[in-house]
Short mmCIF file of C-alpha atoms and ligand atoms in Angstrom, two decimals:
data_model
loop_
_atom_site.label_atom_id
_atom_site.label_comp_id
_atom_site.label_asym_id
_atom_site.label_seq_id
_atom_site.Cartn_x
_atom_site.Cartn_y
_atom_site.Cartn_z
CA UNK N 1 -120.38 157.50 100.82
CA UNK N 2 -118.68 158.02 104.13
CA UNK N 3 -117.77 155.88 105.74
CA UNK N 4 -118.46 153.33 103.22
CA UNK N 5 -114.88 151.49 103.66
CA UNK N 6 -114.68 151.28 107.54
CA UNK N 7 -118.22 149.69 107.49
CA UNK N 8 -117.17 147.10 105.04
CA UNK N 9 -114.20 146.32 106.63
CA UNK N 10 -115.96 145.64 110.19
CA UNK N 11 -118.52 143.45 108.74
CA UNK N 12 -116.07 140.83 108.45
CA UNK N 13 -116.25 141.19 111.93
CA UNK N 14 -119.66 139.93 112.25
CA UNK N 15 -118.36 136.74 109.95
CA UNK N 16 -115.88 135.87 112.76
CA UNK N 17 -117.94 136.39 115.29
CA UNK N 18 -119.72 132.88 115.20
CA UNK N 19 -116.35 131.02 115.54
CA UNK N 20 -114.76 133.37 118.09
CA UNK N 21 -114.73 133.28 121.67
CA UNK N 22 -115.99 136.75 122.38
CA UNK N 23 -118.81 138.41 123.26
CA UNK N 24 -120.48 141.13 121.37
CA UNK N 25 -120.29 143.77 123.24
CA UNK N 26 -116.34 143.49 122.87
CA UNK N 27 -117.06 143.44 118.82
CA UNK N 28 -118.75 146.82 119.07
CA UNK N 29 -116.44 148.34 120.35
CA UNK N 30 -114.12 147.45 117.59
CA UNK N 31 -116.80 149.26 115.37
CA UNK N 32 -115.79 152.52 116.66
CA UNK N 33 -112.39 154.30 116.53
CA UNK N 34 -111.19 155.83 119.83
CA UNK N 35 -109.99 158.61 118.28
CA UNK N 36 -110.13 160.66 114.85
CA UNK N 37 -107.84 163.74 114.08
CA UNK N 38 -107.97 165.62 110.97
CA UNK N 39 -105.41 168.37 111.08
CA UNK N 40 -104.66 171.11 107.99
CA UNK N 41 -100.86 171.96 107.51
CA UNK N 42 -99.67 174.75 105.82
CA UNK N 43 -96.76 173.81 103.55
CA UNK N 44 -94.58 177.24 101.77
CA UNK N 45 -93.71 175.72 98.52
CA UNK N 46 -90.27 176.28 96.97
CA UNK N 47 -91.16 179.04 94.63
CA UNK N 48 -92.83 180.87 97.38
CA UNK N 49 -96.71 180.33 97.45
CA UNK N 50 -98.11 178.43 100.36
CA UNK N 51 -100.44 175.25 99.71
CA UNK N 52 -102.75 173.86 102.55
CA UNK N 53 -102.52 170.04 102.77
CA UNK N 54 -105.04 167.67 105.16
CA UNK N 55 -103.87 165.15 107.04
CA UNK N 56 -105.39 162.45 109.44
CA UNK N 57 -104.42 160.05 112.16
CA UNK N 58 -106.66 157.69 114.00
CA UNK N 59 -106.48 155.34 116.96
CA UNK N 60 -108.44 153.01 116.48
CA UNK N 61 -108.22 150.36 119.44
CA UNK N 62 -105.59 150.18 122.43
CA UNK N 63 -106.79 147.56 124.74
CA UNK N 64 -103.89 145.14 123.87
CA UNK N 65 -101.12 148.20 124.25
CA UNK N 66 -100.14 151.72 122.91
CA UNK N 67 -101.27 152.22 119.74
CA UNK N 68 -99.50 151.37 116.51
CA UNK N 69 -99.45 152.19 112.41
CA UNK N 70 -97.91 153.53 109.41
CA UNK N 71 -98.33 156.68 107.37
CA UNK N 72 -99.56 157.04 104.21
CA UNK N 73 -98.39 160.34 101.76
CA UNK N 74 -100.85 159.54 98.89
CA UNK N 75 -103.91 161.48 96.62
CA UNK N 76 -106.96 159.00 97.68
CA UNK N 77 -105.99 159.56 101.53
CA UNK N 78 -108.71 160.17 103.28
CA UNK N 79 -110.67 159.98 106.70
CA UNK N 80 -112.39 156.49 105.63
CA UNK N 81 -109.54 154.93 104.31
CA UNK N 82 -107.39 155.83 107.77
CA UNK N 83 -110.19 154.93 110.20
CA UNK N 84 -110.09 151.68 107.90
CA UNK N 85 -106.52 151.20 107.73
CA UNK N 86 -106.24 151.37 111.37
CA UNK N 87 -108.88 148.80 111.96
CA UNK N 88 -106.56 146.52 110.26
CA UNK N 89 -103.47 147.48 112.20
CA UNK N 90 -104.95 146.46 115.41
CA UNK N 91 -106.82 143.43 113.77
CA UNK N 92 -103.01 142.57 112.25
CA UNK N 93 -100.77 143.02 115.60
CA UNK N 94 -103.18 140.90 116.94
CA UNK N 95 -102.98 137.60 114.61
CA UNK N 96 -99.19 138.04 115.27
CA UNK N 97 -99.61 138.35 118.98
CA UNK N 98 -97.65 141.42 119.25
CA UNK N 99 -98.62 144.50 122.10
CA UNK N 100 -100.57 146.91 120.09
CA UNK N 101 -103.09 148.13 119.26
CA UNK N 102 -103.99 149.79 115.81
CA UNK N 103 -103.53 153.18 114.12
CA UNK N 104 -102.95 154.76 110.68
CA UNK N 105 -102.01 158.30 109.62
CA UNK N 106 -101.84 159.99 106.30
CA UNK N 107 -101.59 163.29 104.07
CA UNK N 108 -103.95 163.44 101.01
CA UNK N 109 -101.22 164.71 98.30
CA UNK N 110 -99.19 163.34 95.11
CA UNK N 111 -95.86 163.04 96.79
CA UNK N 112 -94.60 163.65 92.92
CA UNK N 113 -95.80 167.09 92.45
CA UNK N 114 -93.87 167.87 95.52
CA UNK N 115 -89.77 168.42 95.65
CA UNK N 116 -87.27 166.74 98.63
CA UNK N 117 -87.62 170.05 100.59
CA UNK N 118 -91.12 170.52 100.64
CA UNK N 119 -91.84 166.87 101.63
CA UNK N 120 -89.91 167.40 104.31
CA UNK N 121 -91.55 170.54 105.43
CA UNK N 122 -94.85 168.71 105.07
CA UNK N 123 -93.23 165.77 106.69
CA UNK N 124 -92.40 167.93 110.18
CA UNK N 125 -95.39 170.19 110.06
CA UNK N 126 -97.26 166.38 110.14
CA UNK N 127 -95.65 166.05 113.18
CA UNK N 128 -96.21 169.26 114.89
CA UNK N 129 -99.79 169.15 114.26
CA UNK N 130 -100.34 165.71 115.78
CA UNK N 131 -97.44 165.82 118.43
CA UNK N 132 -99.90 165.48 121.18
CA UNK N 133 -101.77 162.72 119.78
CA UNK N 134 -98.71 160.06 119.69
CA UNK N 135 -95.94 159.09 121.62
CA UNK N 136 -93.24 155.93 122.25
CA UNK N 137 -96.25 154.71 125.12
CA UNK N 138 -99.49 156.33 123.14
CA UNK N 139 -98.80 156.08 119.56
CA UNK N 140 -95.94 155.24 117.40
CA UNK N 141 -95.58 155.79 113.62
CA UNK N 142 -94.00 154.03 110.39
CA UNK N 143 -93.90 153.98 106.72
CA UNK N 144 -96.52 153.13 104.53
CA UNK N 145 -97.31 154.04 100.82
CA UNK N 146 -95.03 156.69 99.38
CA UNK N 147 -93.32 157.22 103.36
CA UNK N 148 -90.02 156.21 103.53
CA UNK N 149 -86.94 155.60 106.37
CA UNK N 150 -85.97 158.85 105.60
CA UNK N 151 -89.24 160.35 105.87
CA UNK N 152 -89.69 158.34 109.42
CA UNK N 153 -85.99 160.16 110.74
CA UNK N 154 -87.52 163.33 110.21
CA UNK N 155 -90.89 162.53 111.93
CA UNK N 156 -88.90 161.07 114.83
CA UNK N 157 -86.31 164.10 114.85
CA UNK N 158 -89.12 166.60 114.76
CA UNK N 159 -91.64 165.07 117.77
CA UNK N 160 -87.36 164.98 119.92
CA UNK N 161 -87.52 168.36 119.28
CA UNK N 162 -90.94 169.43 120.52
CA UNK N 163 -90.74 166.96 123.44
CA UNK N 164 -86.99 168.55 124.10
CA UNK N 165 -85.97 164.64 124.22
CA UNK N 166 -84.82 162.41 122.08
CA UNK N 167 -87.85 159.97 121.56
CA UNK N 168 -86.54 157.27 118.61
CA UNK N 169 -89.10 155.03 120.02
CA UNK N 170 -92.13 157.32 118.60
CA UNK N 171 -91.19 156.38 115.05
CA UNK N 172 -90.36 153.07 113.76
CA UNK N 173 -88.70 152.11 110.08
CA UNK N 174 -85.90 154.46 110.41
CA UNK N 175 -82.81 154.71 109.02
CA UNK N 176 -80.19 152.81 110.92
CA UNK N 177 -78.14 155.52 111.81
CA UNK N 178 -81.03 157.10 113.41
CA UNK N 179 -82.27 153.53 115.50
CA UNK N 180 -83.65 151.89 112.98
CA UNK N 181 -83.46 147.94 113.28
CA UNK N 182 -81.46 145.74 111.21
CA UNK N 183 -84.39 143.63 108.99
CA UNK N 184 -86.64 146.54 108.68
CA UNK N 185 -86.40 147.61 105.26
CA UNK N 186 -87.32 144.12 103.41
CA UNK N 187 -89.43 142.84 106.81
CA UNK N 188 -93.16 143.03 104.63
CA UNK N 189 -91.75 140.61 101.98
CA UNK N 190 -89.83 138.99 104.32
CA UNK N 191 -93.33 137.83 106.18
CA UNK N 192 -95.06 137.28 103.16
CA UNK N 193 -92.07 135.07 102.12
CA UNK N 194 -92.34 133.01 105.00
CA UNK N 195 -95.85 132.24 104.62
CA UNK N 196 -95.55 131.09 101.14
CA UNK N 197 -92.54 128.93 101.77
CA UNK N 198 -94.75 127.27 104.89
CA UNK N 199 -97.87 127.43 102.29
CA UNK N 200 -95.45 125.64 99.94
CA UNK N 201 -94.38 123.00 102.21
CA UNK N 202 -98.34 122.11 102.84
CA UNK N 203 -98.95 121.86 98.98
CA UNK N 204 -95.77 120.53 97.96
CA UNK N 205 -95.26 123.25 95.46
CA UNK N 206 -92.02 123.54 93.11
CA UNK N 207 -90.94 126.66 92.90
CA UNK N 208 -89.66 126.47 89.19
CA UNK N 209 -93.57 125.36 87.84
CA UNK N 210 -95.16 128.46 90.36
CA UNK N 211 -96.05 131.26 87.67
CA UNK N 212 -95.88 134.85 89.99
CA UNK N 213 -97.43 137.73 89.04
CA UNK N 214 -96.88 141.37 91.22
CA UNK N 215 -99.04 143.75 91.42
CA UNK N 216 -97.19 146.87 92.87
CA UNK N 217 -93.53 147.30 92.69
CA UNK N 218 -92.31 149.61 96.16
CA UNK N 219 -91.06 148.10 99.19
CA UNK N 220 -93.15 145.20 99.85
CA UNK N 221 -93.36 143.90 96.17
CA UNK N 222 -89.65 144.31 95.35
CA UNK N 223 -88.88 142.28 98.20
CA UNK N 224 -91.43 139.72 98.14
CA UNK N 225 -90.40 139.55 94.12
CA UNK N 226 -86.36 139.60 95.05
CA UNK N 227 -87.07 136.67 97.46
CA UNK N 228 -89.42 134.00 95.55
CA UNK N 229 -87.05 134.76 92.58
CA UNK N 230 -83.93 133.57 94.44
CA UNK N 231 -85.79 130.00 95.41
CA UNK N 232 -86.03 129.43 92.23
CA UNK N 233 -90.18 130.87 91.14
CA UNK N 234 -90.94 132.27 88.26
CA UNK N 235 -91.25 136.05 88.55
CA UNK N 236 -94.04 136.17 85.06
CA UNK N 237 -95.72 139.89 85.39
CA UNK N 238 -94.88 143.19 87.47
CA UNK N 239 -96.41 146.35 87.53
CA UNK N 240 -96.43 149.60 89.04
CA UNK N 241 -98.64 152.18 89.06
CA UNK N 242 -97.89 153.14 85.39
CA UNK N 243 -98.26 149.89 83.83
CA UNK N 244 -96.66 146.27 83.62
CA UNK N 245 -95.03 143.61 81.96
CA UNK N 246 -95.38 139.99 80.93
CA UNK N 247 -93.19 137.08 80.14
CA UNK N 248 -93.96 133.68 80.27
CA UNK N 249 -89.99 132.85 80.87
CA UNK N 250 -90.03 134.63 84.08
CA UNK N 251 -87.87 137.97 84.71
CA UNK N 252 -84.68 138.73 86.31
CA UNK N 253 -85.67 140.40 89.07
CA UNK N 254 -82.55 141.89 90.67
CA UNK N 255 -81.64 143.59 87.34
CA UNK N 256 -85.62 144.97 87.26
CA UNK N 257 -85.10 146.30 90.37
CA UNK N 258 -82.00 147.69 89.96
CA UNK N 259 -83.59 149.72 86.94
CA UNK N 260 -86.64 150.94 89.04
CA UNK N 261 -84.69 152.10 91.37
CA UNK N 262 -82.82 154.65 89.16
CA UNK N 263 -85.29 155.37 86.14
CA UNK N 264 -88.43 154.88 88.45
CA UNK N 265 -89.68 152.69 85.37
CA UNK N 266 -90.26 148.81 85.12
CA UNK N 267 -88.47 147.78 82.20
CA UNK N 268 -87.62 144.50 80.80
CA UNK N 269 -83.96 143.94 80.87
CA UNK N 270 -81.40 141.51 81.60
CA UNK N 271 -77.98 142.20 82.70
CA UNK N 272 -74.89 139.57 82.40
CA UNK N 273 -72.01 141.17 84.57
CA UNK N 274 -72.00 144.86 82.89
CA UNK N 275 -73.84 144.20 79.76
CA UNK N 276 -77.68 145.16 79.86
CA UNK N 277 -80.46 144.03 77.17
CA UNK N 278 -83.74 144.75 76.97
CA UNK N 279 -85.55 141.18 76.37
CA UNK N 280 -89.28 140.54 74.94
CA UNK N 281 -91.86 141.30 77.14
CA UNK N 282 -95.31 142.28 76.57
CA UNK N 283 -96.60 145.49 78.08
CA UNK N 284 -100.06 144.88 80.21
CA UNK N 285 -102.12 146.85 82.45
CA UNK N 286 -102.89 146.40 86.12
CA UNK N 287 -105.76 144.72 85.42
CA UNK N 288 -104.69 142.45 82.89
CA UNK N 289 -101.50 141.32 85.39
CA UNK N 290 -104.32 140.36 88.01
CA UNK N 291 -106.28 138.03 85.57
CA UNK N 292 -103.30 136.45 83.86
CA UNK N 293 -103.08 132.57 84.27
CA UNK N 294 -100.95 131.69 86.81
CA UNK N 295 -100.54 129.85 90.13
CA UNK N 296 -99.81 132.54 92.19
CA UNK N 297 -100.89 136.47 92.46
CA UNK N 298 -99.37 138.56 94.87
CA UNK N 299 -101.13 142.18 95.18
CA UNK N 300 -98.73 144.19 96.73
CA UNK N 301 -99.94 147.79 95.53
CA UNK N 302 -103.45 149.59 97.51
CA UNK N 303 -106.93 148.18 98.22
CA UNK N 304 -109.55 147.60 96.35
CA UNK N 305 -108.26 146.12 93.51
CA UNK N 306 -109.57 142.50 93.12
CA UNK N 307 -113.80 143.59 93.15
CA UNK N 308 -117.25 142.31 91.88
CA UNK N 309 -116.47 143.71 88.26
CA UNK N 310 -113.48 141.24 87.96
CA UNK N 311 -113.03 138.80 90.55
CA UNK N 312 -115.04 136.52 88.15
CA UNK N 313 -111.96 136.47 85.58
CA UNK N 314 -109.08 136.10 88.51
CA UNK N 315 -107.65 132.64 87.29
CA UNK N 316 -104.76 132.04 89.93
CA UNK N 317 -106.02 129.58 92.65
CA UNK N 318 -103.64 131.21 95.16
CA UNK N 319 -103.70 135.32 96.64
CA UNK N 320 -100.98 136.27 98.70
CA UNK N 321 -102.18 139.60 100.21
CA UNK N 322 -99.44 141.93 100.63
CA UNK N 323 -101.32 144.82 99.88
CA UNK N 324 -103.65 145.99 102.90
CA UNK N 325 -107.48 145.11 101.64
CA UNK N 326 -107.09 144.53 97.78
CA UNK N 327 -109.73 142.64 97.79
CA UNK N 328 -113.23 144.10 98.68
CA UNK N 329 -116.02 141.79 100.39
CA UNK N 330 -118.14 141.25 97.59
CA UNK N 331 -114.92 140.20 95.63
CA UNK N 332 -114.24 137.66 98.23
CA UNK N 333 -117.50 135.82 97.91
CA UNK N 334 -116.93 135.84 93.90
CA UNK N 335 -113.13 133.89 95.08
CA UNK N 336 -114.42 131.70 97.41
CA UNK N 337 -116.95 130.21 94.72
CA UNK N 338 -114.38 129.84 92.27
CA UNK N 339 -112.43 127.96 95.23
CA UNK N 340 -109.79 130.64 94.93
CA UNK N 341 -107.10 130.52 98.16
CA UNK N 342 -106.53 133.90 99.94
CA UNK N 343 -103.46 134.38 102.75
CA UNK N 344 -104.96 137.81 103.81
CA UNK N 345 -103.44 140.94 104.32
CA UNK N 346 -103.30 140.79 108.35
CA UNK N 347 -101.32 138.06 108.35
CA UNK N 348 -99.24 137.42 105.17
CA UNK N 349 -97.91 141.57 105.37
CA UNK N 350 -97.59 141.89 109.35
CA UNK N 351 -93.76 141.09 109.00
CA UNK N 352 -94.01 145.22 108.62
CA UNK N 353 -94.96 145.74 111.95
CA UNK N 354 -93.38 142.63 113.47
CA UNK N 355 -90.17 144.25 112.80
CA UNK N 356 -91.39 147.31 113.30
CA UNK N 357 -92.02 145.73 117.03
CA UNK N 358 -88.32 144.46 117.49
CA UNK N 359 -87.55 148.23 116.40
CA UNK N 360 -89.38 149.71 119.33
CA UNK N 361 -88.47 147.30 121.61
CA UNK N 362 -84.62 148.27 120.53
CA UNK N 363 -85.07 151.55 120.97
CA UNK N 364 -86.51 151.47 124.39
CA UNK N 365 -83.60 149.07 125.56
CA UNK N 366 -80.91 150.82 123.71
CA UNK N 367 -79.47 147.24 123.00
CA UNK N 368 -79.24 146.50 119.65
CA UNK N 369 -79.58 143.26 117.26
CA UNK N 370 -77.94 141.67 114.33
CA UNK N 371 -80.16 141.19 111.20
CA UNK N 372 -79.70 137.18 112.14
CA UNK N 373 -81.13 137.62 115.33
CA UNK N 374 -84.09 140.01 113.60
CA UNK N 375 -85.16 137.53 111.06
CA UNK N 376 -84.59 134.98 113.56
CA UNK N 377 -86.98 136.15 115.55
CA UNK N 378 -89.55 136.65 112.62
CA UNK N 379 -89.06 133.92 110.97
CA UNK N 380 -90.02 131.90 114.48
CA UNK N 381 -92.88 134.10 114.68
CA UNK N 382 -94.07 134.16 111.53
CA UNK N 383 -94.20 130.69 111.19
CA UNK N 384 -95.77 129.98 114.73
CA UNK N 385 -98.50 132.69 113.86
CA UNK N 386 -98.92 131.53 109.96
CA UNK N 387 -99.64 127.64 111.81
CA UNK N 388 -101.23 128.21 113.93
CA UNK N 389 -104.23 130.28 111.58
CA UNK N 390 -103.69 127.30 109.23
CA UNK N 391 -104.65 124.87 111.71
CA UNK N 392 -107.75 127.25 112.89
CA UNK N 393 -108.93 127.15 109.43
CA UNK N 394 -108.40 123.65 109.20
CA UNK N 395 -110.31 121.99 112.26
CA UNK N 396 -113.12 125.09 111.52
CA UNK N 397 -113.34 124.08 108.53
CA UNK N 398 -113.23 128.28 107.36
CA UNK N 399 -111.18 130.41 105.09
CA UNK N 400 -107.67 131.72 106.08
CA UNK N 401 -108.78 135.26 106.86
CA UNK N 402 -111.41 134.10 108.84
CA UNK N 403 -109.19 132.08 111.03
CA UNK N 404 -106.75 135.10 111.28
CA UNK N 405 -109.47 137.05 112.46
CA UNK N 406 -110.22 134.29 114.69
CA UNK N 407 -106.94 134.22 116.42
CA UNK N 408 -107.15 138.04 116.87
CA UNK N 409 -110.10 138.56 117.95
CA UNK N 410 -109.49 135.69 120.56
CA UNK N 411 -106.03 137.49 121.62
CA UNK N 412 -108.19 140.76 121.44
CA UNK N 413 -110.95 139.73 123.92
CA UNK N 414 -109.27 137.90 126.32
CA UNK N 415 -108.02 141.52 127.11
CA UNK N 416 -111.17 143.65 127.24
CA UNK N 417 -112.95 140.16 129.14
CA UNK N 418 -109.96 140.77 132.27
CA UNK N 419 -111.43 144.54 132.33
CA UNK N 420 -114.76 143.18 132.97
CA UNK N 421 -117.78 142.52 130.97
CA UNK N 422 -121.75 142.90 131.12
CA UNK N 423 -122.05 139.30 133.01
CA UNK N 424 -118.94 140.15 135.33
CA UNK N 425 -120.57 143.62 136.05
CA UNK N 426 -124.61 142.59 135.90
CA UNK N 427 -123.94 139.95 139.13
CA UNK N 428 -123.06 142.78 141.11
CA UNK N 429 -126.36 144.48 140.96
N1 LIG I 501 -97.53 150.34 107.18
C1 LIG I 501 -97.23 148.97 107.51
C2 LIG I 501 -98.51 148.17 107.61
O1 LIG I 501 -99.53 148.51 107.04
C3 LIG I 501 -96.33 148.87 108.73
C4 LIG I 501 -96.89 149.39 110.01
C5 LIG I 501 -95.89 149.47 111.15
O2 LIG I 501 -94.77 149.03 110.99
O3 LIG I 501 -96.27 149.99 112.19
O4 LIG I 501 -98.54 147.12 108.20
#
């Protein structure tokens, strides 16, 4: 149905609402993007023929600044799942207290059936099409599923070209070389980190008894996996989007990653300086990782994962959301009545676009930092942010992602209620 996702997502809206201090005509507006572009782009494919790809990007709220939000190269793109992508965005630079607002972009293809040259063709004829639509004050871009730094340097290098000036600031999550910040690249994990080792700290957890399943091995889970493994938890199940693996020992993560990086396969190995050995591991599907027994489940792959069919058999009592919206509404409900913990999405993965933020900010001074300073900076932030929703959820006696929403939509209204509202503008008359 259409629209079906970006009405979903709003009605948590309406949940927030009674604990917020807003008024509704300031959630309504939230209801409605400010602006939806669906462009076509015509990509010549190596061997000659020419394939037509569709591609989206939507503003979806600015009052809090320009604009801000990743792009997605994937098959189930489409106009819903931007509009509700980007309702998140500005709902997530909010709970961190960042200036944005909230956008998302993306290309409906199977980056995979594509080579290096035509993803960059597609990449810059992205670009072209929605060139008026963004820029370092209206819009700015990043990675998301299936994007990349590199992808992001030829995004920012194309929009330089058709603005005849060189505009790093329009793209964030670049390579280095090309302004990218220091702390970028592992910055989703990196938040998500944070707010478990704060979470930990609360519930006096020991990392060696936490059992830690993945769901989704790219960027964000790698990192998140990489991070939790080196304080000591035990890494049990990963999986991509072929498959996964079990182990009640826990894996050696740097060595998995290692071999995903070059064979593009989770495998269960385990190196010892140069020798490598596959070890015993059973082989389990995404939706057996997600129902395993365990103390901790971090989705880290696309929404809509945990839903009414099984969030009855979910057994781990904590969800660290570093996917955006694995879990649907109805899902939820099923969680909450098992007394199942959620950190959600706009808070536990907004290290993304709190780096992101440091990026821009970089670019636009042309002074730039040490990766000390950047996860300095986050970790402050991240902690501050991740506190102060626990202590919202606390004295409200609510769930976490209703207290994030909470804190946003407070940050949110305070600047639509300086703009004037319906009582500010009906004593007038
Ligand atoms: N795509 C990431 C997200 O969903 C990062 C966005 C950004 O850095 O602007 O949060």
């Amino acid at each position: 149905m259409e629209n079906q996702m970006f009405k979903e997502a709003s009605s948590r809206l309406d949940k927030a609402f009674d604990f917020a201090d807003i008024n509704q005509e300031a959630i309504e507006r939230l209801k409605y993007p400010k602006a939806e572009l669906t462009v076509s782009l015509p990509i010549r494919k190596d061997d000659g023929s020419l394939e037509i790809f569709t591609g989206y990007r939507v503003h979806h709220n600015d009052a809090r600044g320009p604009t801000k939000g990743g792009v997605r190269f994937h098959p189930n793109v489409s106009m819903d799942e931007i509009k509700t992508l980007s309702f998140w965005m500005t709902i997530k630079c909010a709970v961190v207290g960042i200036p944005f607002g909230g956008a998302k972009g993306g290309v409906t293809l199977d980056p995979k059936n594509l080579s290096r040259l035509e993803i960059e063709r597609l990449s810059r004829c992205y670009i072209d099409r929605i060139a008026n639509f963004i820029g370092p004050d209206v819009d700015i871009l990043a990675p998301d599923v299936y994007t990349n730094p590199m992808i992001m340097g030829w995004m920012m290098d194309e929009y330089s070209k058709i603005t005849r000036q060189y505009s790093p600031a329009v793209v964030t999550g670049k390579p280095i070389p090309l302004g990218g910040s220091m702390g970028r690249e592992d910055a989703t994990g990196r938040g998500g980190y944070y707010c478990i080792q704060e979470l930990a700290k609360k519930k006096n957890w020991q990392p060696k008894e936490m059992r830690v399943a993945i769901q989704g091995f790219g960027n964000a889970g790698q990192h998140i996996a990489q991070l939790l493994y080196e304080d000591g938890y035990k890494i049990v199940a990963i999986s991509d989007s072929q498959g996964g693996i079990y182990s009640s020992e826990g894996f050696d993560v740097p060595t998995i990653i290692q071999v995903k990086n070059t064979t593009r396969q989770i495998q269960a190995v385990y190196c010892k300086n140069t020798v490598c050995e596959f070890v015993e591991a059973t082989k389990i599907t995404n939706q057996e990782l997600l129902e395993l027994d365990i103390e901790l489940l971090i989705p880290a792959a696309l929404e809509n994962q945990i839903t009414k069919e099984n969030a009855a058999q979910i057994k781990a009592p904590w969800i660290v959301e570093i996917a955006n919206g694995p879990i649907t509404v109805e899902a939820e409900a099923i969680l909450a009545e098992k007394n199942i913990s959620v950190v959600p999405d706009v808070l536990a993965n907004a290290g993304g676009v709190l780096v992101s933020y440091f990026e821009w900010v970089q670019n636009k001074t042309g002074l730039y930092w040490t990766v000390e300073q950047v996860q300095l900076r986050m970790h402050e932030i991240m902690t501050r942010e991740f506190l102060n929703v626990y202590q919202l959820m606390e004295s409200q006696n609510i769930d976490m992602r209703n207290a994030a929403y909470i804190q946003a939509l407070n940050r949110y209204a305070q600047a639509v209620i300086v703009q004037g509202t319906e009582n500010y503008f009906s004593e007038l008359g």
